[in-house]
CSV table of C-alpha atoms in Angstrom, one decimal:
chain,number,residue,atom,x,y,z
A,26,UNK,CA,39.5,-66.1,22.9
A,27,UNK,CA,38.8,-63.8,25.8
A,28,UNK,CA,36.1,-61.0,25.8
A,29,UNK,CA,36.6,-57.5,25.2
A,30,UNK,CA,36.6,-56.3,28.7
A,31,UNK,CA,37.8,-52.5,28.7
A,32,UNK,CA,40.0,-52.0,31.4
A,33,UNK,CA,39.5,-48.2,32.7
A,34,UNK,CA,42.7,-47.0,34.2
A,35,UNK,CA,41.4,-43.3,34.1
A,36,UNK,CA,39.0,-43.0,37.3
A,37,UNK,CA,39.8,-39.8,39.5
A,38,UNK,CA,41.6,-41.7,42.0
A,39,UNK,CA,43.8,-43.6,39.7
A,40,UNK,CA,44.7,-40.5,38.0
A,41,UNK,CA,45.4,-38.5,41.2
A,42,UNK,CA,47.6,-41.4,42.4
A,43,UNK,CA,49.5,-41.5,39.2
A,44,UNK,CA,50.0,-38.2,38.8
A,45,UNK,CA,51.0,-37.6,42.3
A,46,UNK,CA,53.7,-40.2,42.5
A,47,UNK,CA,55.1,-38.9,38.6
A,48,UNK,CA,55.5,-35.1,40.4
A,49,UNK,CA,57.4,-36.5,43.2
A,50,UNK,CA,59.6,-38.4,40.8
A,51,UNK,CA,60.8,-35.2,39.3
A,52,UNK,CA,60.6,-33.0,42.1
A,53,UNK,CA,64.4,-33.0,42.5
A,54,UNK,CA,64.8,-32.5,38.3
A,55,UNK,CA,62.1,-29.5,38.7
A,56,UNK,CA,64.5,-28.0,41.4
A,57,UNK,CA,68.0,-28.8,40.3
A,58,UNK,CA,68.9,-25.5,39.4
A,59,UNK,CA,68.2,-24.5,42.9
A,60,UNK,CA,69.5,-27.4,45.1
A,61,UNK,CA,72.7,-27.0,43.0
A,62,UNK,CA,73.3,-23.3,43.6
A,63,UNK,CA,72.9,-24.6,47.1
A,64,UNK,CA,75.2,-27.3,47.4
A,65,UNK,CA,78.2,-24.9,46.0
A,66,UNK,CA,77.0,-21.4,48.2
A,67,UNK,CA,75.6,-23.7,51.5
A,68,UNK,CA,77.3,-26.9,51.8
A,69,UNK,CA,80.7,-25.9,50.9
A,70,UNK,CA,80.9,-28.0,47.7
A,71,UNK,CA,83.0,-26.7,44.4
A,72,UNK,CA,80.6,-26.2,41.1
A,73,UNK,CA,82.5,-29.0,39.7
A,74,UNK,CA,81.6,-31.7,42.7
A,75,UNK,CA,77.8,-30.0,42.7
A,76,UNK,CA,77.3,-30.7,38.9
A,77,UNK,CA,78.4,-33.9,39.2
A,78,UNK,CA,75.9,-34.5,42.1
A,79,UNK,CA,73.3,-33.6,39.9
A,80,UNK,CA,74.3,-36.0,37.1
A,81,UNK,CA,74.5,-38.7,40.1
A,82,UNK,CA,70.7,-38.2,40.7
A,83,UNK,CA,70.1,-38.1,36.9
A,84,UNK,CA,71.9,-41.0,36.6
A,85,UNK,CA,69.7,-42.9,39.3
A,86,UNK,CA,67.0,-42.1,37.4
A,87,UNK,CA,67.7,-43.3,34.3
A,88,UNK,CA,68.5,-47.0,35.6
A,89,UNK,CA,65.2,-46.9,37.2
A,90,UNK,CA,63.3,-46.2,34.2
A,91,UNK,CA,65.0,-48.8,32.0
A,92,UNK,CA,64.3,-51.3,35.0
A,93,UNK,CA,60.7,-50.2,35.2
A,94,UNK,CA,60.0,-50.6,31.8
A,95,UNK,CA,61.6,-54.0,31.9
A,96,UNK,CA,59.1,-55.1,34.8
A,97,UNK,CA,56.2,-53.0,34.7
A,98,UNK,CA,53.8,-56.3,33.1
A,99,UNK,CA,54.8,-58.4,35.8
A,100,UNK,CA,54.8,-56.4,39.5
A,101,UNK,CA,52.9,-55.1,41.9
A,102,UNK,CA,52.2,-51.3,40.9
A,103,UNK,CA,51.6,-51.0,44.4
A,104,UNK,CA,54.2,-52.5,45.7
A,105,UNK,CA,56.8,-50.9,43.1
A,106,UNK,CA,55.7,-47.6,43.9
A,107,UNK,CA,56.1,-48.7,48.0
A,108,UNK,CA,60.0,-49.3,47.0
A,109,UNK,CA,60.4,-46.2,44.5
A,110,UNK,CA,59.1,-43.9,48.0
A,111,UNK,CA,60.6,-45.9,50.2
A,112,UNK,CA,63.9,-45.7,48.2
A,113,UNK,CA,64.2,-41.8,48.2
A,114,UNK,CA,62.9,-41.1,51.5
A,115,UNK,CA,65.4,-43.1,52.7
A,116,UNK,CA,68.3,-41.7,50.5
A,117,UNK,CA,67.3,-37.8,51.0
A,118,UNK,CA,67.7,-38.8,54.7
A,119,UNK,CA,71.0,-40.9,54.3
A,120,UNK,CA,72.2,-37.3,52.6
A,121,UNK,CA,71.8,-35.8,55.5
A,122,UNK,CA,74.0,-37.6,57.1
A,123,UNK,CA,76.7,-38.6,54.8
A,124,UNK,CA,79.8,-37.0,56.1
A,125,UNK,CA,81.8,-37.3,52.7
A,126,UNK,CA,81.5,-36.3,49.0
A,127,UNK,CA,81.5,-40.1,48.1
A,128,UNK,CA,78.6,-41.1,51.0
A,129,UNK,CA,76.7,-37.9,49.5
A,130,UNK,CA,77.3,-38.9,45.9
A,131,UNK,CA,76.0,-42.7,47.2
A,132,UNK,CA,72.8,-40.9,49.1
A,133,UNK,CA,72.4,-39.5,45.6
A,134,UNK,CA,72.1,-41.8,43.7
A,135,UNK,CA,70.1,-43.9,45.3
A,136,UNK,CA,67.5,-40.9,45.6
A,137,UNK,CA,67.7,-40.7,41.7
A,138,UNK,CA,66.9,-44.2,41.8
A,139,UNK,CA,63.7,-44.1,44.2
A,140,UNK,CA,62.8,-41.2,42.2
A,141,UNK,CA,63.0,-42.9,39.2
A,142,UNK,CA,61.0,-45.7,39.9
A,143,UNK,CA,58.1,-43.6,40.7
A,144,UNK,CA,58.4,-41.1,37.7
A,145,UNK,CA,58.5,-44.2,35.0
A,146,UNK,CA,55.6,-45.9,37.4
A,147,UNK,CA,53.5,-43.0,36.9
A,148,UNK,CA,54.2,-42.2,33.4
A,149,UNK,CA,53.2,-46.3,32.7
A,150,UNK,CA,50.5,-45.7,34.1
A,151,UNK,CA,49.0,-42.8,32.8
A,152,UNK,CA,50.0,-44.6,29.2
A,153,UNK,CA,47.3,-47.0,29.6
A,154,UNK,CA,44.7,-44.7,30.2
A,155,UNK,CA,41.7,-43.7,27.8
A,156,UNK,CA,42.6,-40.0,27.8
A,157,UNK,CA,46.2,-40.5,27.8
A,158,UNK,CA,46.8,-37.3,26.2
A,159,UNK,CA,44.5,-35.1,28.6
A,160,UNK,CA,46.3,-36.8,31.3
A,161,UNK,CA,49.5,-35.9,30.4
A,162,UNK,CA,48.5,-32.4,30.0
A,163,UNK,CA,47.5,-32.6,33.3
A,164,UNK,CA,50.6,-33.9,34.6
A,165,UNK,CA,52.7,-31.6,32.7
A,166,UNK,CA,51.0,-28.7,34.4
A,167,UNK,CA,51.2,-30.2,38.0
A,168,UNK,CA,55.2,-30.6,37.6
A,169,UNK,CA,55.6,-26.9,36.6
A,170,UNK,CA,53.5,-25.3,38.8
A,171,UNK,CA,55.2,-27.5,42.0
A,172,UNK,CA,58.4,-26.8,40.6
A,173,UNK,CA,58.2,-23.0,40.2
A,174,UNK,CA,56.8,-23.5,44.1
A,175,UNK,CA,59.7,-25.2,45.1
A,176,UNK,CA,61.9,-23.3,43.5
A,177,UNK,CA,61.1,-20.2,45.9
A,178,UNK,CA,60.5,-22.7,48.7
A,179,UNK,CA,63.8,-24.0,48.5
A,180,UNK,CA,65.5,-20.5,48.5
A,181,UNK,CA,63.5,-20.0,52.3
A,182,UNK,CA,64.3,-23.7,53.6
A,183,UNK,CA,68.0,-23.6,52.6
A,184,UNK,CA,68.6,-20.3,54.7
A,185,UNK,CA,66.6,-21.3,57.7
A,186,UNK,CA,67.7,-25.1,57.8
A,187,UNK,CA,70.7,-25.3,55.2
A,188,UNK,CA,70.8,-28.2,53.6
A,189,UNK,CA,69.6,-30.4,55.9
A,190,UNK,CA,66.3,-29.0,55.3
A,191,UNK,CA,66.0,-29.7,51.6
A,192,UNK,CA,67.1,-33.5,52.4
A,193,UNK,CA,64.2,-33.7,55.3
A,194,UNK,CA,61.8,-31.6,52.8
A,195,UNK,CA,62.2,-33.7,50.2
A,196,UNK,CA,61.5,-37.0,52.1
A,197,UNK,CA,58.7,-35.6,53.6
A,198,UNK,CA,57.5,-34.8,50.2
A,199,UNK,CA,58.5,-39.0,49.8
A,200,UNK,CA,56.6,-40.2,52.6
A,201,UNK,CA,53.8,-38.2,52.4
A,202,UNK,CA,53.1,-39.5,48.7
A,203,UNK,CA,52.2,-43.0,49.9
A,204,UNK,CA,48.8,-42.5,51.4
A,205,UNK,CA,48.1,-42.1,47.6
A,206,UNK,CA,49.2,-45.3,46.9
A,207,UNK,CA,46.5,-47.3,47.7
A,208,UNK,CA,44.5,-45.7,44.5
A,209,UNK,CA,46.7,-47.4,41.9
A,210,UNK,CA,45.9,-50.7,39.8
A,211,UNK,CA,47.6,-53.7,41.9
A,212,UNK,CA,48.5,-54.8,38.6
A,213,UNK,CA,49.2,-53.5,34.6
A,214,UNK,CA,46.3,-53.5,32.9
A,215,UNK,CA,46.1,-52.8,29.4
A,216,UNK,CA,43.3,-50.9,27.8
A,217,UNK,CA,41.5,-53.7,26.0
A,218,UNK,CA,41.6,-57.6,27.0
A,219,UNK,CA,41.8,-59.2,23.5
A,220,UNK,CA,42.9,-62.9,22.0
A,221,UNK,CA,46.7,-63.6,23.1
A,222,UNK,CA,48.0,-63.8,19.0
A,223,UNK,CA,46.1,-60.6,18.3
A,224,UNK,CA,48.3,-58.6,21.6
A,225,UNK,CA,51.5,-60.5,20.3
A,226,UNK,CA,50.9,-59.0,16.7
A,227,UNK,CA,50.1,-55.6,18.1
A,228,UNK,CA,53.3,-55.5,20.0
A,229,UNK,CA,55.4,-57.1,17.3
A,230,UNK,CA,53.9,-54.4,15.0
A,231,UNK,CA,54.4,-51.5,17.3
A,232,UNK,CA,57.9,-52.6,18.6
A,233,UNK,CA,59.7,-51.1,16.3
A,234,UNK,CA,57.3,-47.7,16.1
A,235,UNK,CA,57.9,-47.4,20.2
A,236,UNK,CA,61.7,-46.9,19.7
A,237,UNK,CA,61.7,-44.6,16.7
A,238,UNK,CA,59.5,-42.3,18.6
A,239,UNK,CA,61.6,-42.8,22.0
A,240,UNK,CA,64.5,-41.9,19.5
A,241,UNK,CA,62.5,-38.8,18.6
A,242,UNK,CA,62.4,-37.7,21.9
A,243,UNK,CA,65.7,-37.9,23.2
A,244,UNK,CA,66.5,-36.1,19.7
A,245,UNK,CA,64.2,-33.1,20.8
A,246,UNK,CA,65.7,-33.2,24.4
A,247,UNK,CA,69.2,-33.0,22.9
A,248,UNK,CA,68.1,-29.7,21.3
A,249,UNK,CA,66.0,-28.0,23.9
A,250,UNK,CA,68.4,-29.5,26.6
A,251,UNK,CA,71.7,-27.8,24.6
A,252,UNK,CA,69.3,-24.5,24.2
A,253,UNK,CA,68.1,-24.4,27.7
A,254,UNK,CA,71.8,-24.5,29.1
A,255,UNK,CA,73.2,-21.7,26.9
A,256,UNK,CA,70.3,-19.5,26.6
A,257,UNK,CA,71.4,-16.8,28.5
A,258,UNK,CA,74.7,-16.6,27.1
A,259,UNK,CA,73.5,-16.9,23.7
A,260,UNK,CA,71.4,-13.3,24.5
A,261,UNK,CA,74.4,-12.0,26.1
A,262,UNK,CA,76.6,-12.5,23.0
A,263,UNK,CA,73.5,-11.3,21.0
A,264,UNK,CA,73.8,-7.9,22.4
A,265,UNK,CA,70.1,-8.1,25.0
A,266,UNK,CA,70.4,-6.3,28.0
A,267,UNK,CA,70.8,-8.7,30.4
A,268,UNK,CA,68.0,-7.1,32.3
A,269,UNK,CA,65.5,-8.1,29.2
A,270,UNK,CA,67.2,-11.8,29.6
A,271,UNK,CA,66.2,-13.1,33.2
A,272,UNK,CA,62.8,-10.9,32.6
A,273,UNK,CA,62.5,-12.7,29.8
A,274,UNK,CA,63.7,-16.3,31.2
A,275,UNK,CA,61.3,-15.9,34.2
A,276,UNK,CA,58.0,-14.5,32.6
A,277,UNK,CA,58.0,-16.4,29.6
A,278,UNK,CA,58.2,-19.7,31.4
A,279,UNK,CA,54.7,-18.9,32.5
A,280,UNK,CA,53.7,-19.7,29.3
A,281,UNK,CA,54.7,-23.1,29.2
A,282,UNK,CA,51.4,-23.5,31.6
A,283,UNK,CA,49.4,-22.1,29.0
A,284,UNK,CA,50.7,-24.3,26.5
A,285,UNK,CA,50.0,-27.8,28.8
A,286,UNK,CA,46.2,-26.2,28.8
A,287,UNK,CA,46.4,-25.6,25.2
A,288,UNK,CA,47.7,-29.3,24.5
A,289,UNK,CA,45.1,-30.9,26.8
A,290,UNK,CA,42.5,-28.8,24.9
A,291,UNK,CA,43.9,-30.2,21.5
A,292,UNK,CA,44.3,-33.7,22.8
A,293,UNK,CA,40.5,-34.0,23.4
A,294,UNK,CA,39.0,-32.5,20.1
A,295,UNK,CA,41.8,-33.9,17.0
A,296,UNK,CA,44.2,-36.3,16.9
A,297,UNK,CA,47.6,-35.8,18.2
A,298,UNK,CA,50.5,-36.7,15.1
A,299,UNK,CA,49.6,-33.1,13.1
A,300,UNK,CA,49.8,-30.7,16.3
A,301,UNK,CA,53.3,-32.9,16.9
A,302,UNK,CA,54.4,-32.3,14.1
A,303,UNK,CA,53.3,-28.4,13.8
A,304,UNK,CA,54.9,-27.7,17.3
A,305,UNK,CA,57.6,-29.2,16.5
A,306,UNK,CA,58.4,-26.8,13.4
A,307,UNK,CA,57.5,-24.5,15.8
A,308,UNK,CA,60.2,-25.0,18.1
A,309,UNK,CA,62.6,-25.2,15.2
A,310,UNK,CA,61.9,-22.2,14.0
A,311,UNK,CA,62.3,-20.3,17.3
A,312,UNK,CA,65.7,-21.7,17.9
A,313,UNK,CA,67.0,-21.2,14.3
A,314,UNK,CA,65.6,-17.5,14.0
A,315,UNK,CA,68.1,-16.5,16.7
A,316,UNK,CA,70.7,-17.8,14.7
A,317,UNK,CA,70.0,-15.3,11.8
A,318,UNK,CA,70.9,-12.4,14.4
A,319,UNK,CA,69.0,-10.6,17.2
A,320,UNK,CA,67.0,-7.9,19.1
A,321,UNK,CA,65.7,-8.2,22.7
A,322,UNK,CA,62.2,-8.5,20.6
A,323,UNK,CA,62.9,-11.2,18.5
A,324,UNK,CA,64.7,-12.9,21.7
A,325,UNK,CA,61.7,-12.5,23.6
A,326,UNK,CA,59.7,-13.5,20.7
A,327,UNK,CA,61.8,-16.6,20.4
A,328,UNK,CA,61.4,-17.3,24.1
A,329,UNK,CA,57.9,-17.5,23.8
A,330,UNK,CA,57.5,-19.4,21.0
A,331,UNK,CA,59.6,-21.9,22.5
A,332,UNK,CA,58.0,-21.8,26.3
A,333,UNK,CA,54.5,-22.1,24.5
A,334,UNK,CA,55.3,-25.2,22.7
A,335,UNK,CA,57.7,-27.4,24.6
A,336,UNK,CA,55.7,-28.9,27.3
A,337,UNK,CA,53.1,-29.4,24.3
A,338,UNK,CA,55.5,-31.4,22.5
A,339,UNK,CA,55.9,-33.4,25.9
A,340,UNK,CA,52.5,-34.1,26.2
A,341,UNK,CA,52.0,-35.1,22.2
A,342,UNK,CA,55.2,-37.2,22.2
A,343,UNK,CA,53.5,-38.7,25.4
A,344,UNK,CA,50.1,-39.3,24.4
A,345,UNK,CA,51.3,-40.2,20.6
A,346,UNK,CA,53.0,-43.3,22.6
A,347,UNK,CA,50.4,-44.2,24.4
A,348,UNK,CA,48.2,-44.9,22.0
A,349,UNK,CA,50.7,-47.5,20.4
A,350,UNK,CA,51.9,-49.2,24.0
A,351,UNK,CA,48.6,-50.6,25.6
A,352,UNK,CA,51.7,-51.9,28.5
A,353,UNK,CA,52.8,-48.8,29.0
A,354,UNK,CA,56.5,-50.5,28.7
A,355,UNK,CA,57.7,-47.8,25.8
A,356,UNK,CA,56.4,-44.5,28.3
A,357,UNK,CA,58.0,-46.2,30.9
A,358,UNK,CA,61.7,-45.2,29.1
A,359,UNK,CA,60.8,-41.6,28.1
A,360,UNK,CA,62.8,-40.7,31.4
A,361,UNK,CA,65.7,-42.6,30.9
A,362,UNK,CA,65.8,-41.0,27.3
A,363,UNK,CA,65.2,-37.4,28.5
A,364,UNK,CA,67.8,-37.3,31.1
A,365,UNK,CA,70.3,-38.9,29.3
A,366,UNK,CA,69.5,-36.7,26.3
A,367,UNK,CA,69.9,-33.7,29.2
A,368,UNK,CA,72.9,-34.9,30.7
A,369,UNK,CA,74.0,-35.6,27.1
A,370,UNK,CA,72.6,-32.0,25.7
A,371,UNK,CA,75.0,-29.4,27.4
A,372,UNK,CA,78.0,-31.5,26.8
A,373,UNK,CA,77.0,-31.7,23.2
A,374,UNK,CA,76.9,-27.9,22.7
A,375,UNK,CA,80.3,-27.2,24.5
A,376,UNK,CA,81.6,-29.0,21.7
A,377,UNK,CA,79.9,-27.5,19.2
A,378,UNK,CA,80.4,-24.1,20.2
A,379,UNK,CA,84.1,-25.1,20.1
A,380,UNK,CA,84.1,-24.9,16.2
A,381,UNK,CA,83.7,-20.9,15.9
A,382,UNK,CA,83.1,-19.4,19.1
A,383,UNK,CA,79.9,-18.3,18.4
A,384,UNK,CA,76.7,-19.7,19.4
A,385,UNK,CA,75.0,-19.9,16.1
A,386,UNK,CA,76.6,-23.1,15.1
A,387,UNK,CA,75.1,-24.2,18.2
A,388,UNK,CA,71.4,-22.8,17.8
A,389,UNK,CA,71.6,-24.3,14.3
A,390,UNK,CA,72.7,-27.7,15.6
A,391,UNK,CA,69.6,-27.7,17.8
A,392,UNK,CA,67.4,-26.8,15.5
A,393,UNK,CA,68.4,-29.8,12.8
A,394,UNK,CA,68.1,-32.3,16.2
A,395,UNK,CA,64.4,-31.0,16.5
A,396,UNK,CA,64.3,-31.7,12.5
A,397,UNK,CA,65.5,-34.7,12.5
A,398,UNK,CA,62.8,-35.4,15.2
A,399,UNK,CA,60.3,-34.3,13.0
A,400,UNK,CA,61.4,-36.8,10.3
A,401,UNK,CA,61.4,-39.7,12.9
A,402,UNK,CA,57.5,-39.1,13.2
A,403,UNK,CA,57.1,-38.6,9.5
A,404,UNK,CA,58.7,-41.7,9.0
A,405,UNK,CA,56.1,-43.5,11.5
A,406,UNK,CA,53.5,-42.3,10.0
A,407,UNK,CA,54.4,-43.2,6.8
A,408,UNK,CA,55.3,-46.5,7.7
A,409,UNK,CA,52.4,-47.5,9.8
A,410,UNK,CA,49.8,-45.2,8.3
A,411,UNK,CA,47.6,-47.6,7.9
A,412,UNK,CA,47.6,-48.9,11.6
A,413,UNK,CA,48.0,-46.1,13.8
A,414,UNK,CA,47.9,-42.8,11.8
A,415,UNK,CA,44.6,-43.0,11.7
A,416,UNK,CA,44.6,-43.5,15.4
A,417,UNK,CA,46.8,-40.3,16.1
C-alpha cells in the first residue's frame, strides 16, 4: 500500500497554463461564426464549401479528444501540449498557403486536430484539480470574453490582411501559448495516491457513471446546439421585430459571463448535482415557453434565461465529472461529445422542422433532449447515491 500523498494540480501556475492552452483550443469554435462569414464574403468560397470547412475543423477536434482521452495516463502533458501547438500553428500557416479547396480543407483539419489536443489537454487537466468546479468557471469565462474579443478583432484583421491574416493571427495566438507550457504537470496526476485495488474499484465503479453523464451532455448540446442555430428564425416566425432579435442575441450573451461568476460562486459554497439539475429545468423551460407562442418580452425573457444558465450547466456538467474521474480520461471526451453533438444539432432540427413547418416541433424537441438529460443525472444519482451523491 502506498501513502496518501495529495497531489495538488491547482497552484496558480498550473491553472494559468491549463486554462491558457483550453482557450486556444477553442479559439477557432469561439470565432466560427465570424471566420465563416469570411471565407464566403473574402476568400471567394460558396456557403456550402465554408460550412463544410467549419465541420472539417470540428471534425479535427473531435479525433483529438477521443485520442487524448485514450492517452492522457501515459504521456508527457508537456510534451502533448508541445504537439497539440505545434500542430495548429503549423496548419493555420499551411492555410495560408493552400492554393485549393482540398489543401484548405487538409490545413483544416489538421488545425482542428492541434486544437483539439490542447482543448481535451486542458480540460484533463483542470479535472484533476481540487477546485475543479471553480476552475471551470474560470475557464468558461476566459473563453467568452476572448471570443467576443475576437469576434470584433477578426472583423478588423480580415479587412486589413484578408484572410491571410486570421491564418497568421491565429498561429500567433498558437505559438505564443507555449511559453505557458513549462507550468503544467510533466505527468497525470490523480488527486489522491491510494492502494492499486482500491483505484481499480474506483474506476470500475465510476466507468459506467463517466459515460452516462458524457451522454448527458451531448444530449444538452443537441438541444442548445439545434436552439442556437435557429434562434433567430424562430423570433422571426414568432412575429419580434427583428431589431429586438440581434439586440437581444448580442446583449443577452453578456449574461452568460454573469452566469460562469454565478456558477463559480455556487461551486465553492454546495455541492454541484442540485444546481445541475435546477439549471437544467431552467433551460428547459426557456426553450419550451417559446413554443407556447410569443412576444419580444417573453423572447427576450427566454433569451436570458437561457444565456444565464448555459455556461452554468457547462461548468456543473464539468465539475460533476471531475469529481468521479481522478484521470481526467472522462473530461478529456466532453469535446468530442460537444462538437459532435453541434455538428449533429442543426442537422437534427432541419429535420424536425420538416414535419410542420413550424418551429415549435423543434423548440419542443430541444426541450425533451435537455429532459432527457436531466433524467441521465437523476438516474446517476440514484444509482450511485451512496458513492458519489454525497460527493456532488
Amino acid at each position: 500500500m502506498t501513502d496518501h500523498i495529495e497531489i495538488r494540480n491547482d497552484e496558480t501556475k498550473v491553472l494559468v497554463a491549463a486554462i491558457t492552452i483550453s482557450v486556444v483550443g477553442v479559439a477557432f469554435f469561439m470565432a466560427m461564426p465570424a471566420v465563416v462569414s469570411a471565407w464566403s464574403i473574402h476568400a471567394g468560397l460558396s456557403e456550402q464549401q465554408a460550412g463544410l470547412l467549419a465541420s472539417f475543423d470540428s471534425g479535427g477536434g473531435i479525433v483529438a479528444s477521443l485520442l487524448v482521452s485514450l492517452i492522457i495516463r501515459r504521456v508527457n502533458w508537456r510534451v502533448l501540449a508541445c504537439i497539440g501547438i505545434a500542430i495548429g500553428a503549423i496548419a493555420n500557416i499551411g492555410s495560408a498557403y493552400a492554393e485549393s479547396f482540398h489543401m484548405l480543407s487538409i490545413t483544416r483539419i489538421m488545425a482542428g486536430f492541434g486544437s483539439g489536443i490542447i482543448y481535451a489537454l486542458g480540460l484533463g487537466i483542470l479535472a484533476t484539480t481540487n477546485q475543479a468546479a471553480r476552475n471551470f468557471s474560470i475557464l468558461l469565462f476566459a473563453q467568452v470574453s476572448f471570443g467576443m474579443i475576437e469576434i470584433n478583432a477578426i472583423h478588423t484583421v480580415v479587412n486589413h490582411s484578408g484572410m491571410n491574416g486570421i491564418y497568421f493571427s491565429m498561429a500567433a495566438v498558437f505559438f505564443s501559448s507555449i511559453i505557458v507550457v513549462a507550468w503544467l504537470p510533466r505527468v497525470a496526476a490523480t488527486k489522491v495516491a491510494i492502494n492499486e485495488s482500491v483505484i481499480d474499484e474506483v474506476e470500475e465503479r465510476s466507468n459506467p457513471l463517466g459515460w452516462i453523464c458524457l451522454i448527458a451532455v451531448f444530449l444538452f448540446y443537441i438541444a442548445s446546439s439545434s436552439f442556437w442555430a435557429y434562434i433567430e428564425l424562430i423570433g422571426r416566425q414568432g412575429g419580434v421585430p427583428e431589431n429586438t432579435i440581434t439586440a437581444s442575441l448580442t446583449y443577452t450573451q453578456l449574461l452568460s459571463l454573469f452566469g460562469c461568476v454565478l456558477a463559480g460562486w455556487i461551486s465553492m459554497r454546495m455541492a454541484l448535482f442540485r444546481p445541475l439539475i435546477l439549471s437544467l429545468g431552467c433551460a428547459a423551460v426557456a426553450i419550451y415557453s417559446l413554443s407556447l407562442g410569443m412576444t419580444a418580452l417573453t423572447f427576450v425573457l427566454a433569451l436570458s434565461v437561457f444565456f444565464l444558465v448555459w455556461n452554468a450547466i457547462d461548468i456543473f456538467q464539468l465539475g460533476t465529472l471531475a469529481i468521479m474521474d481522478n484521470s481526467g480520461r472522462f473530461t478529456a471526451m466532453v469535446p468530442a461529445f460537444q462538437m459532435t453533438a453541434i455538428a449533429i444539432g442543426p442537422a437534427f432540427a432541419a429535420l424536425i422542422f420538416q414535419l410542420n413547418n413550424e418551429f415549435t416541433t423543434v423548440l419542443v424537441s430541444a426541450a425533451i433532449c435537455i429532459v432527457a438529460s436531466i433524467l441521465c443525472y437523476l438516474y446517476v444519482g440514484f444509482k450511485y447515491r451512496q458513492h458519489v451523491v454525497e460527493k456532488i
